[in-house]
PDB file of N, CA and C in Angstrom:
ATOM      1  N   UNK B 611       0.840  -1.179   0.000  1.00 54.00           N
ATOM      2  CA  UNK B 611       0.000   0.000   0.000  1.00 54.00           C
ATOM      3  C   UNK B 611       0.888   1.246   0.000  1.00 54.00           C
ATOM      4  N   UNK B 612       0.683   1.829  -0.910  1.00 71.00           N
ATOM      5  CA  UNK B 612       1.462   3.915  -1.079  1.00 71.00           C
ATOM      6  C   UNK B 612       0.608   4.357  -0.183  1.00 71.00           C
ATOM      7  N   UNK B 613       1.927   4.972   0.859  1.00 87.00           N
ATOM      8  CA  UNK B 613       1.036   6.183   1.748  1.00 87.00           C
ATOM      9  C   UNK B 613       0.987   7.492   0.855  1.00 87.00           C
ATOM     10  N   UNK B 614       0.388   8.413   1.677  1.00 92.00           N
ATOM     11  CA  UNK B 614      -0.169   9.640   1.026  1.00 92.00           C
ATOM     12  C   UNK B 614       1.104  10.508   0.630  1.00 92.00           C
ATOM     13  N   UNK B 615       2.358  10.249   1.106  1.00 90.00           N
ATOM     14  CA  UNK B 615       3.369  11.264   1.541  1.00 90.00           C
ATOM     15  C   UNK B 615       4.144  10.605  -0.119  1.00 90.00           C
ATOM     16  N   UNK B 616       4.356   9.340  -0.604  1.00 93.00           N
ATOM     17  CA  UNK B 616       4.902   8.736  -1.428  1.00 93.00           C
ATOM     18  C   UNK B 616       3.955   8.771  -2.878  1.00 93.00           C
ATOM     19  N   UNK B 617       2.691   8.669  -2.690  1.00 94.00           N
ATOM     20  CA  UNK B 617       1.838   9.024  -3.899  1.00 94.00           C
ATOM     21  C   UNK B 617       1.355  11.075  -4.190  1.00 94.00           C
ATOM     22  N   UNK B 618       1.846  11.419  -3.339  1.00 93.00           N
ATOM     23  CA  UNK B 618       2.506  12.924  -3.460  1.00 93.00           C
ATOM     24  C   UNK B 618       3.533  13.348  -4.130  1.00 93.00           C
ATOM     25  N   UNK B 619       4.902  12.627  -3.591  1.00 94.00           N
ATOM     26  CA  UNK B 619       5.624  12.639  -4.524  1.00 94.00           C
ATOM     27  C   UNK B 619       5.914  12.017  -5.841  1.00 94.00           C
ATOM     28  N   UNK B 620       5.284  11.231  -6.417  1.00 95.00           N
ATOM     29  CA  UNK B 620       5.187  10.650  -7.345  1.00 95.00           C
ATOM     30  C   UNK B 620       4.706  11.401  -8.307  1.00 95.00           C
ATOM     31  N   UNK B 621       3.326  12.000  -7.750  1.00 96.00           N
ATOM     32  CA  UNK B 621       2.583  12.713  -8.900  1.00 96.00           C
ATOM     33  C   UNK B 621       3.343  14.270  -8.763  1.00 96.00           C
ATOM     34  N   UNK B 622       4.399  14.749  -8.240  1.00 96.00           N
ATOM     35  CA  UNK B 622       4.964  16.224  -8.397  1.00 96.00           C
ATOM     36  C   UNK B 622       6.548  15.430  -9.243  1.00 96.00           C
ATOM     37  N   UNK B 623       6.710  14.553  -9.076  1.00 97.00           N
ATOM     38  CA  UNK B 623       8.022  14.206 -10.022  1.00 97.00           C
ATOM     39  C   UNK B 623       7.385  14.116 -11.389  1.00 97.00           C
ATOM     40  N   UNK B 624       6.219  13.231 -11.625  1.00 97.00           N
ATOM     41  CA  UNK B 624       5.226  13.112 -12.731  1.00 97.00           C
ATOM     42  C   UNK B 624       5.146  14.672 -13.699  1.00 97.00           C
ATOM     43  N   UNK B 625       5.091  15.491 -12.527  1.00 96.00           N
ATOM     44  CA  UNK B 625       4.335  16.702 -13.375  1.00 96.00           C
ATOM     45  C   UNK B 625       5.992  17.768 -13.607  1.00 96.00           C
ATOM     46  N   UNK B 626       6.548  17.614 -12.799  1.00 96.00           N
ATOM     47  CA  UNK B 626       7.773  18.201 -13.139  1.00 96.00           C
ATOM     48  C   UNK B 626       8.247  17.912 -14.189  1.00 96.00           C
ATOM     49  N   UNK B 627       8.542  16.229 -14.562  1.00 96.00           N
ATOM     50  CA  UNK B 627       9.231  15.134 -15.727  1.00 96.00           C
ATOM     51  C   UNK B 627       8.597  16.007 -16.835  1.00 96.00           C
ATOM     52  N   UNK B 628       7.322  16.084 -16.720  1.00 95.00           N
ATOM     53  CA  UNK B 628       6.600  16.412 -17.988  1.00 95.00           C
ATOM     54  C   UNK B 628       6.977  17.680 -18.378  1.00 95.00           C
ATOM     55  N   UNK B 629       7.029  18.420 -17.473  1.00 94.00           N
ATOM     56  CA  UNK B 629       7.606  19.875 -17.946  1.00 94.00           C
ATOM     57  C   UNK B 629       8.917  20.044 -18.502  1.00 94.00           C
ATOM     58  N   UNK B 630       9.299  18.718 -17.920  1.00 94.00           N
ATOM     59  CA  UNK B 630      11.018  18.827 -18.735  1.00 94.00           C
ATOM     60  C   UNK B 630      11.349  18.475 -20.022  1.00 94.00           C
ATOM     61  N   UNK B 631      10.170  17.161 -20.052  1.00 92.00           N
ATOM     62  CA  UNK B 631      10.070  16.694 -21.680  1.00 92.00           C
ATOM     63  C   UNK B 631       9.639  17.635 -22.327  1.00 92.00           C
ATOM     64  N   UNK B 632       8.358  18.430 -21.978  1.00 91.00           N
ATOM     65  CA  UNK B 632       8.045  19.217 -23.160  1.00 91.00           C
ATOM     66  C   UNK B 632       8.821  20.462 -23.580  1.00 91.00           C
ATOM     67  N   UNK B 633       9.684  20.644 -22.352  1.00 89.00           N
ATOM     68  CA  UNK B 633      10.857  22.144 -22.925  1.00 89.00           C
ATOM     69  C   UNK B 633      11.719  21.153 -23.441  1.00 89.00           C
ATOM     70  N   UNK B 634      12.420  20.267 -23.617  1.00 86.00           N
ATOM     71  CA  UNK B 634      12.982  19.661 -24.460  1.00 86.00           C
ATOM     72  C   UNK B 634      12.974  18.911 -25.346  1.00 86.00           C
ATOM     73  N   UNK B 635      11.999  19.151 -26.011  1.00 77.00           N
ATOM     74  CA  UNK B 635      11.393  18.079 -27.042  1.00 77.00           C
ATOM     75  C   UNK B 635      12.269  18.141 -28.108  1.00 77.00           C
ATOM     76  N   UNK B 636      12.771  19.155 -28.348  1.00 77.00           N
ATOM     77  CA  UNK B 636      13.740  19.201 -29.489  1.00 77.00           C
ATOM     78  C   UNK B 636      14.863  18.130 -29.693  1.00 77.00           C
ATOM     79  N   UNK B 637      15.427  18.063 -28.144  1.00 76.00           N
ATOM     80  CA  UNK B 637      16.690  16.844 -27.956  1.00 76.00           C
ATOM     81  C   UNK B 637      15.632  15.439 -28.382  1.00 76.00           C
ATOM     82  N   UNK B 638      14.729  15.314 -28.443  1.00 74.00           N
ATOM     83  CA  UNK B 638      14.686  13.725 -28.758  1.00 74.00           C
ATOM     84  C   UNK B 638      14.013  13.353 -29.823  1.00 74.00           C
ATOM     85  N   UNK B 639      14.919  13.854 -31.319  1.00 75.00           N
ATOM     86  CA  UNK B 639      14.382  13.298 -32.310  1.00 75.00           C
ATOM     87  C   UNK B 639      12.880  13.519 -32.631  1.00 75.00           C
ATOM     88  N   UNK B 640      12.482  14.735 -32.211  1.00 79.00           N
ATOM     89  CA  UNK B 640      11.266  15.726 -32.887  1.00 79.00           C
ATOM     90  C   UNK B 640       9.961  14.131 -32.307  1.00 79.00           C
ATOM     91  N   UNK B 641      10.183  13.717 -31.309  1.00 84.00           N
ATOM     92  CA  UNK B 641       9.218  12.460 -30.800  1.00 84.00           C
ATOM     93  C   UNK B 641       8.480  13.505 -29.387  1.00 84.00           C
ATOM     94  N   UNK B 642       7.060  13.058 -29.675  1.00 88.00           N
ATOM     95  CA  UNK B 642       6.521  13.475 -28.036  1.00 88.00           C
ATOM     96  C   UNK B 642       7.136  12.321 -27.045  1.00 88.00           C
ATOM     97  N   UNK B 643       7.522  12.775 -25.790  1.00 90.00           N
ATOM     98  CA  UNK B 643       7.528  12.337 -25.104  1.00 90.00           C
ATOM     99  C   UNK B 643       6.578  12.588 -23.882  1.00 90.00           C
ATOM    100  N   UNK B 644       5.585  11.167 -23.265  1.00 91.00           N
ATOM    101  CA  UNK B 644       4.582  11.607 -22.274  1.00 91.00           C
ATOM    102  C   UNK B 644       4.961  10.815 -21.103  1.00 91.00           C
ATOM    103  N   UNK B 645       5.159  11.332 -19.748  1.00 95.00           N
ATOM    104  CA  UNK B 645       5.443  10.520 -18.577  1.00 95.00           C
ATOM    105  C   UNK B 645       3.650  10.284 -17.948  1.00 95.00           C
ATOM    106  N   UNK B 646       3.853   8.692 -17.930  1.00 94.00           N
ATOM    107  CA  UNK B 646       2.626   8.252 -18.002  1.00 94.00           C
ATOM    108  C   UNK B 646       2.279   8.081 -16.364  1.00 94.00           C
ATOM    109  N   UNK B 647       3.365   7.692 -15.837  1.00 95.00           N
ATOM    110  CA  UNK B 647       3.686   7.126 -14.374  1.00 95.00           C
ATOM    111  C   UNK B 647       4.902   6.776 -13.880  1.00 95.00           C
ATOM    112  N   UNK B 648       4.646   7.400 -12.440  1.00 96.00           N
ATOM    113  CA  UNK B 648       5.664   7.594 -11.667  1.00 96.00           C
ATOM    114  C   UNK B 648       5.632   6.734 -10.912  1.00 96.00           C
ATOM    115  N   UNK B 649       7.093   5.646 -10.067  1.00 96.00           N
ATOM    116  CA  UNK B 649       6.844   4.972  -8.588  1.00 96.00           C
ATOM    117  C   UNK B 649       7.918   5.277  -7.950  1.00 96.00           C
ATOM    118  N   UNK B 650       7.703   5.654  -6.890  1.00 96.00           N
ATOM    119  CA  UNK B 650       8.492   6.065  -6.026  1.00 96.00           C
ATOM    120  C   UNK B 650       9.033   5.146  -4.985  1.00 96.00           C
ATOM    121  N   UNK B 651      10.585   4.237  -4.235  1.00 95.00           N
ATOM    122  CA  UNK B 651      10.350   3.728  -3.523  1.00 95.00           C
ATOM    123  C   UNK B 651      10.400   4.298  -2.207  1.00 95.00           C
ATOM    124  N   UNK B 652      10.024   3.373  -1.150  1.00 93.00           N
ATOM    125  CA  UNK B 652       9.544   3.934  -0.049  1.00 93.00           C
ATOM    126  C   UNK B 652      10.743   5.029   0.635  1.00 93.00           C
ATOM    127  N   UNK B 653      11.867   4.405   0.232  1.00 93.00           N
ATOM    128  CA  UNK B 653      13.071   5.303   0.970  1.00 93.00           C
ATOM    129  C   UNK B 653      13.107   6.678   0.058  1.00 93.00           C
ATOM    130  N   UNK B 654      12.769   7.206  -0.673  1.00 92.00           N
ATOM    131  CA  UNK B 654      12.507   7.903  -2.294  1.00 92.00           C
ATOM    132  C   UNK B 654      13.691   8.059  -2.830  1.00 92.00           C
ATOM    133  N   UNK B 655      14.661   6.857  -2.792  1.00 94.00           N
ATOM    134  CA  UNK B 655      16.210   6.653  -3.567  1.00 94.00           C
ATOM    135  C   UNK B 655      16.213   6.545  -5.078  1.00 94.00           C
ATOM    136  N   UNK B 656      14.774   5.870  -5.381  1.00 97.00           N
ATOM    137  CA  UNK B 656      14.709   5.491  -6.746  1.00 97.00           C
ATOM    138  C   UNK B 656      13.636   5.801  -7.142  1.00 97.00           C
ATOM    139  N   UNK B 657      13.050   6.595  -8.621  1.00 97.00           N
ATOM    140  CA  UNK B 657      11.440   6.818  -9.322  1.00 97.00           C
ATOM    141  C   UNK B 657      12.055   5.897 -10.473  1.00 97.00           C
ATOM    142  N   UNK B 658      11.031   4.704 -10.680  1.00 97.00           N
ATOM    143  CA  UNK B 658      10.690   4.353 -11.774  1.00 97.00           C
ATOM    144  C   UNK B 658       9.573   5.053 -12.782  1.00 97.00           C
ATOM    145  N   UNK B 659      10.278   5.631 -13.869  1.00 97.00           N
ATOM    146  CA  UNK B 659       9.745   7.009 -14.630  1.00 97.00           C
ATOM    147  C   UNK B 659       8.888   5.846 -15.923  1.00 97.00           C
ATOM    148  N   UNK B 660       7.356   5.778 -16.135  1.00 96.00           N
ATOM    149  CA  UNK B 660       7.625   5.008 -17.403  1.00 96.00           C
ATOM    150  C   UNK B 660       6.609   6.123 -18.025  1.00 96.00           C
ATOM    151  N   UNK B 661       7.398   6.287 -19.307  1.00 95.00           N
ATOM    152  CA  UNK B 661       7.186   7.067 -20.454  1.00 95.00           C
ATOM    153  C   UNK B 661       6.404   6.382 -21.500  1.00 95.00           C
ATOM    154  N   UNK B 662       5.683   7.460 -22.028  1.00 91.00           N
ATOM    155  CA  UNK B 662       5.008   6.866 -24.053  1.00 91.00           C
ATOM    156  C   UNK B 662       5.716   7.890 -24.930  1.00 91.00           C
ATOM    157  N   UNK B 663       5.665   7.037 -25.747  1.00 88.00           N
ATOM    158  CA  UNK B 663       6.606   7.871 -27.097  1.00 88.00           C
ATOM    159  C   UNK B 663       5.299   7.861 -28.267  1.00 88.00           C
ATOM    160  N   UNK B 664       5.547   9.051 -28.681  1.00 84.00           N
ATOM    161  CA  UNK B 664       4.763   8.960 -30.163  1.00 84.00           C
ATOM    162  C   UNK B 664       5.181   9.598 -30.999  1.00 84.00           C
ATOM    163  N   UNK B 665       5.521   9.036 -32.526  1.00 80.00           N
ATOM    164  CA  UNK B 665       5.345   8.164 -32.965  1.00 80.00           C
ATOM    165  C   UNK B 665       5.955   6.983 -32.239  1.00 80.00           C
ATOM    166  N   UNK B 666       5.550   5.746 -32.466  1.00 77.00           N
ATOM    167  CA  UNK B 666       5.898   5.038 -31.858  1.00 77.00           C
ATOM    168  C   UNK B 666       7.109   3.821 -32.641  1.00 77.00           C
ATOM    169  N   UNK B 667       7.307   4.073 -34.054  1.00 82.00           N
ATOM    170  CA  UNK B 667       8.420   3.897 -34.660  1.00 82.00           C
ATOM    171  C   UNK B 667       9.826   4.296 -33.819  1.00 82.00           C
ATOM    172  N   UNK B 668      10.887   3.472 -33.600  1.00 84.00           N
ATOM    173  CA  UNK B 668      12.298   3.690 -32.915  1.00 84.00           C
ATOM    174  C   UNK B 668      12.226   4.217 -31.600  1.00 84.00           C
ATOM    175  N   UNK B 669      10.876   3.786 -31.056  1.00 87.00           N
ATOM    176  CA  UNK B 669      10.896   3.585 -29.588  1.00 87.00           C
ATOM    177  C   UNK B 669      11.927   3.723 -28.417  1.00 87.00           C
ATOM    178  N   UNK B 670      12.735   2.053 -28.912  1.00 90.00           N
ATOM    179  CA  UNK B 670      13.625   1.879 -28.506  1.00 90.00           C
ATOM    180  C   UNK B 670      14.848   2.863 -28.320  1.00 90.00           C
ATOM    181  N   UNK B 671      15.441   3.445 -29.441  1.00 90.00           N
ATOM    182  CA  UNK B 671      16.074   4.366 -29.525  1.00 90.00           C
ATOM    183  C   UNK B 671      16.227   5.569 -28.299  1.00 90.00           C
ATOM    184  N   UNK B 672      14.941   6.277 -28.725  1.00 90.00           N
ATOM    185  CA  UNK B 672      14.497   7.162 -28.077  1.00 90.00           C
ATOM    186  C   UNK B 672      14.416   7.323 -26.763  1.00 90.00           C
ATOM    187  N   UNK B 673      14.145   5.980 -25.974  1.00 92.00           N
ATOM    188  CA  UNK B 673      14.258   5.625 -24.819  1.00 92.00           C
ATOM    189  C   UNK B 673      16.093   5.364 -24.353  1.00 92.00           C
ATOM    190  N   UNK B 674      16.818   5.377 -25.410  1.00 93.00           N
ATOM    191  CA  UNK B 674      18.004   5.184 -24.597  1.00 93.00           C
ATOM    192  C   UNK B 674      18.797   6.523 -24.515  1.00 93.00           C
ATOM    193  N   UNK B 675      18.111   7.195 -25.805  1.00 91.00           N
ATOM    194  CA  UNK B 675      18.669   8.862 -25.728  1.00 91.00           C
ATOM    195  C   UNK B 675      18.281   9.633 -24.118  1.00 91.00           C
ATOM    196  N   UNK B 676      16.727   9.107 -23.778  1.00 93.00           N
ATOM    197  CA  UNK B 676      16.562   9.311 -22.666  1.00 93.00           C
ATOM    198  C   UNK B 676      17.631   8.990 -21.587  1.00 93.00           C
ATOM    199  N   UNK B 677      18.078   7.639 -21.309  1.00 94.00           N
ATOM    200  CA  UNK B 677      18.497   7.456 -20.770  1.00 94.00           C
ATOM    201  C   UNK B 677      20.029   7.635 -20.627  1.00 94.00           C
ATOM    202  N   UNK B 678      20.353   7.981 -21.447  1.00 94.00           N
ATOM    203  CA  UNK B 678      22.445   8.884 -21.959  1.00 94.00           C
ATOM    204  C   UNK B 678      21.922  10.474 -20.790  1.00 94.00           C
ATOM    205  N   UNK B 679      20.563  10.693 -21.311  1.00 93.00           N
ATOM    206  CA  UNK B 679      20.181  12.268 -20.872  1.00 93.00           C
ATOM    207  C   UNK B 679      19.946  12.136 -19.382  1.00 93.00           C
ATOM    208  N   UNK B 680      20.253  10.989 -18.800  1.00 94.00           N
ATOM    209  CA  UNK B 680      19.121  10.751 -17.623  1.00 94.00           C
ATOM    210  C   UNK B 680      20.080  12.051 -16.230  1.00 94.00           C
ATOM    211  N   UNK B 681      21.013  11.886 -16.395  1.00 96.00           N
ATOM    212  CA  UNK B 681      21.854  12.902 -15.044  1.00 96.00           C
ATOM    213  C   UNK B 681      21.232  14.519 -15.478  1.00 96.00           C
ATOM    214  N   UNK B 682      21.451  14.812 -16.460  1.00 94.00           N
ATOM    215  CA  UNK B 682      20.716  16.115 -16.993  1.00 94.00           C
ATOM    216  C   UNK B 682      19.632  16.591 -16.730  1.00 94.00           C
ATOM    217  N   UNK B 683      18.613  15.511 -17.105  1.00 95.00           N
ATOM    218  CA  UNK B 683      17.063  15.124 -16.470  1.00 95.00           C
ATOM    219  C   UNK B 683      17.049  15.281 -14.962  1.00 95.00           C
ATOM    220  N   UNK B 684      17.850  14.691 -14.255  1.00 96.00           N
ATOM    221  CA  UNK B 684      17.739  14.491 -12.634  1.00 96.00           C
ATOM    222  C   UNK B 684      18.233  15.700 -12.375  1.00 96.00           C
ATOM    223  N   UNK B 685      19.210  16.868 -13.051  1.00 96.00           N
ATOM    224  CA  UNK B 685      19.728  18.033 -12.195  1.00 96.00           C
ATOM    225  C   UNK B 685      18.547  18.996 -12.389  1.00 96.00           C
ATOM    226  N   UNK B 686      17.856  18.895 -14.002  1.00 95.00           N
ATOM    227  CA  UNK B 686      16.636  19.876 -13.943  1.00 95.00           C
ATOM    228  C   UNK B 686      15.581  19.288 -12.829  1.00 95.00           C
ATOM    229  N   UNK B 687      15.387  18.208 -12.810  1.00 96.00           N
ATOM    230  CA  UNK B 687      14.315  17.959 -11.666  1.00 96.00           C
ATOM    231  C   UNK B 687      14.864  18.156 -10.139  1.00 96.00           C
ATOM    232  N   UNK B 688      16.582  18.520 -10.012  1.00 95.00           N
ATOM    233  CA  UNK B 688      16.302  18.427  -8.353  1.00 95.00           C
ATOM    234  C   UNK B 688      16.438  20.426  -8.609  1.00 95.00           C
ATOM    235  N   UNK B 689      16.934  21.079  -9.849  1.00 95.00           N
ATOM    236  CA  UNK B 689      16.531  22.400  -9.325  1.00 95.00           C
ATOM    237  C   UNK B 689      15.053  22.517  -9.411  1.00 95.00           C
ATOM    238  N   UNK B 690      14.309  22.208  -9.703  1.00 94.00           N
ATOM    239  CA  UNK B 690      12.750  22.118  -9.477  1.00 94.00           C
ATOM    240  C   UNK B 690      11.911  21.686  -8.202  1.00 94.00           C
ATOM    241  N   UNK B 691      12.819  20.947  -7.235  1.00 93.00           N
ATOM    242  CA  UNK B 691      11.921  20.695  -6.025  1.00 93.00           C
ATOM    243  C   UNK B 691      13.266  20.606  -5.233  1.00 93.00           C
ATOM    244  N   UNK B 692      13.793  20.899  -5.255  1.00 90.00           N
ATOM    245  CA  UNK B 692      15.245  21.191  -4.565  1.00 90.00           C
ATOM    246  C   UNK B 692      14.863  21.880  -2.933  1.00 90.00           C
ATOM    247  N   UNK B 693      13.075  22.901  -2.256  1.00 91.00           N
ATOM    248  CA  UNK B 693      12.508  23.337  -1.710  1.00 91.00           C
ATOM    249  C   UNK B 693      11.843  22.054  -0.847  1.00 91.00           C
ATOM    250  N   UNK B 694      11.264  21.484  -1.964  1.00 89.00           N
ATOM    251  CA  UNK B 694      10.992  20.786  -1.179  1.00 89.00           C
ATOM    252  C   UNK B 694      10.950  18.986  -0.779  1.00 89.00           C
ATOM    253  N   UNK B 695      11.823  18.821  -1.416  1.00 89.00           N
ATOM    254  CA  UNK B 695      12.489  17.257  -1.020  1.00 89.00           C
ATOM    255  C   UNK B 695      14.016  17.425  -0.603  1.00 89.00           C
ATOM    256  N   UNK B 696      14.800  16.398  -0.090  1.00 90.00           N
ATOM    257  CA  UNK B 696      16.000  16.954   0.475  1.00 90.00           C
ATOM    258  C   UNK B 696      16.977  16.077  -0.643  1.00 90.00           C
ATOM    259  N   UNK B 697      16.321  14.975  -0.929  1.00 91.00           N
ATOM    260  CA  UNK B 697      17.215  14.191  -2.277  1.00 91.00           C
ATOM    261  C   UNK B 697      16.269  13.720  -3.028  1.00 91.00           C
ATOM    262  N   UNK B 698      17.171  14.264  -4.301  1.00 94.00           N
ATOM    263  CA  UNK B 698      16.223  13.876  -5.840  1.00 94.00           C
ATOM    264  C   UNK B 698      16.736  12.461  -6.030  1.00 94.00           C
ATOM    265  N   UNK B 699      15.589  11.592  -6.251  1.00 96.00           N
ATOM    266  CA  UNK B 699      15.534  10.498  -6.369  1.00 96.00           C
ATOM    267  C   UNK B 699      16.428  10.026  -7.940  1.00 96.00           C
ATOM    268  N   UNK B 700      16.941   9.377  -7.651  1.00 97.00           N
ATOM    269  CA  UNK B 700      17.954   8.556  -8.980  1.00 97.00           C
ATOM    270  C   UNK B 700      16.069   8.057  -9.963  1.00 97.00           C
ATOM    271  N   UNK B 701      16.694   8.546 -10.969  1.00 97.00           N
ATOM    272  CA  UNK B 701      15.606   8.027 -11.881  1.00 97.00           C
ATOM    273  C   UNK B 701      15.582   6.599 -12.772  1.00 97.00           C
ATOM    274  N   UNK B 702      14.952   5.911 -13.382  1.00 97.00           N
ATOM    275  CA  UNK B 702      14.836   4.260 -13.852  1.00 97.00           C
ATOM    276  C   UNK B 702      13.585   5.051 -14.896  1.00 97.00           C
ATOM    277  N   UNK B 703      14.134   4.563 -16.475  1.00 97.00           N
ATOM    278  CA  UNK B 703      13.115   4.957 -17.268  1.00 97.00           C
ATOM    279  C   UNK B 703      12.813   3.905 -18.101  1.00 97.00           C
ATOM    280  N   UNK B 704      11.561   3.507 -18.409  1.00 96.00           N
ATOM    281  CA  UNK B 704      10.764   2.624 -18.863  1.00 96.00           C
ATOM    282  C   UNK B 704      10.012   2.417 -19.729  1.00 96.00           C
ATOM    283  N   UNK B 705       9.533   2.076 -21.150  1.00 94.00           N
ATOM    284  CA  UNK B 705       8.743   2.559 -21.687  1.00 94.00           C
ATOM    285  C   UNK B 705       6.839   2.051 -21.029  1.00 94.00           C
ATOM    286  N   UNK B 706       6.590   2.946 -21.270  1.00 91.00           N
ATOM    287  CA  UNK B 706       5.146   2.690 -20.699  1.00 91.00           C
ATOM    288  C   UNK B 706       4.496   1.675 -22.728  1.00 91.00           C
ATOM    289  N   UNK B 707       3.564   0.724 -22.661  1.00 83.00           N
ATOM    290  CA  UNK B 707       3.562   0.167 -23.802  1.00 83.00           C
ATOM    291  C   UNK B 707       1.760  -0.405 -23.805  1.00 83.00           C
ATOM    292  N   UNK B 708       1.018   0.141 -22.474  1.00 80.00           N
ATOM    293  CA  UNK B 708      -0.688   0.154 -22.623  1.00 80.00           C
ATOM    294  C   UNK B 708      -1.318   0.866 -23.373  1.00 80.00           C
ATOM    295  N   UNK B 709      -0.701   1.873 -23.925  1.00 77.00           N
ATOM    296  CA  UNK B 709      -1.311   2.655 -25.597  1.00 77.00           C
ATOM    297  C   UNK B 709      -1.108   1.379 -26.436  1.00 77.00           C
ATOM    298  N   UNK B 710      -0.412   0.954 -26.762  1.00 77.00           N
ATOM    299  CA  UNK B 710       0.103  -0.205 -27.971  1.00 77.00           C
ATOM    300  C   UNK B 710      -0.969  -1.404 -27.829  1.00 77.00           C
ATOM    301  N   UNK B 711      -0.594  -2.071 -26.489  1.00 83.00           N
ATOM    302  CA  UNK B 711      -1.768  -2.617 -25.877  1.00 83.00           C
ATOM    303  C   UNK B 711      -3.261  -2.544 -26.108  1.00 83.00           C
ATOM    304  N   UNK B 712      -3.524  -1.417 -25.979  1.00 83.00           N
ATOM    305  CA  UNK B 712      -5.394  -0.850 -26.029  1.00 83.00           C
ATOM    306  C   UNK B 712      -5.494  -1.282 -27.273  1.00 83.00           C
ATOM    307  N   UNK B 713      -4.531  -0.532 -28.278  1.00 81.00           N
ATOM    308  CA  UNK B 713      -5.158  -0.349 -29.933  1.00 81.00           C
ATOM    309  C   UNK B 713      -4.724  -1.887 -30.014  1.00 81.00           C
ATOM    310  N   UNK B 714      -3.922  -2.881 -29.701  1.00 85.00           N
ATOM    311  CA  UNK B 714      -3.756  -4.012 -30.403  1.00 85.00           C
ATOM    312  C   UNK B 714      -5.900  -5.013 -29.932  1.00 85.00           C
ATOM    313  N   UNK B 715      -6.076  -4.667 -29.138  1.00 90.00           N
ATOM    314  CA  UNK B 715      -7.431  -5.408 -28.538  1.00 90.00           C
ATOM    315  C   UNK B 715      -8.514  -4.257 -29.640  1.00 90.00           C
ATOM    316  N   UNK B 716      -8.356  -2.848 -29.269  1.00 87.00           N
ATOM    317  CA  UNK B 716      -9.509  -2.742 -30.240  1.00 87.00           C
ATOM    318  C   UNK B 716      -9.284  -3.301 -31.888  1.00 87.00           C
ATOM    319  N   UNK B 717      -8.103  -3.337 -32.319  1.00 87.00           N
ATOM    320  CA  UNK B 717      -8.075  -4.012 -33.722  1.00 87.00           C
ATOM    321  C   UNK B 717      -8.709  -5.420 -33.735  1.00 87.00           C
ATOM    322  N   UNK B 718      -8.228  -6.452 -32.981  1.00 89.00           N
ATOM    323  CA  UNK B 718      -8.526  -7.332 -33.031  1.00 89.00           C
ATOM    324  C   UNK B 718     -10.318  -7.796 -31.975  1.00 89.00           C
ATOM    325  N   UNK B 719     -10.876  -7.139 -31.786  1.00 90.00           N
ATOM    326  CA  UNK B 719     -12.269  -6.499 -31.807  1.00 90.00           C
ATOM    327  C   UNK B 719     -12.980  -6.079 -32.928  1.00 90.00           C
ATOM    328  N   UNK B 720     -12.293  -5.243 -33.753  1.00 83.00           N
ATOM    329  CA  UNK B 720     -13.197  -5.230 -34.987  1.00 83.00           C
ATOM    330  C   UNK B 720     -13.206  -5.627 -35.723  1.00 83.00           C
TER     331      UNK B 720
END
């Protein structure tokens, strides 16, 4: 069970991430990047970040550019809550892949 204090921070790393992808959209190959969900562990040492990419062609890729970028990513997010957490959590990025998922069931539905 997430207490209230850990599903808090989850959803302000969530909304920060996003602000970072979208001022940098340029660095990743002209792809949206959307942070779908955040987990935080209980000690908040580690956020497992999982992302959607669209287009969804070179996925893979894209996700590792993320991840070359990932210390860069973590210094804009700890000057962003730097107030109010005392350590920015080491980040783990993931692709999120339940968009792909949905449309593969509605295809095979109609």
């Amino acid at each position: 069970m997430e207490s209230t204090r850990l599903s808090k921070v989850s959803r302000q790393i969530q909304k920060d991430l996003g602000e970072i992808f979208q001022r940098q959209a340029q660095s990743f190959m002209g792809k949206m990047v959307t942070v779908t969900s955040v987990r935080v562990s209980p000690d908040l040492g580690l956020a497992k970040v999982y992302v959607s990419i669209f287009p969804t062609e070179n996925k893979e890729e894209t996700l590792e550019l993320i991840k070359q970028q990932s210390k860069a990513i973590r210094y804009d997010l700890g000057q962003r809550i730097r107030n109010q957490m005392r350590v920015v959590p080491e980040l783990a990025f993931y692709i999120d892949d339940s968009l792909d998922y949905i449309e593969n069931i509605d295809r095979l539905l109609k």
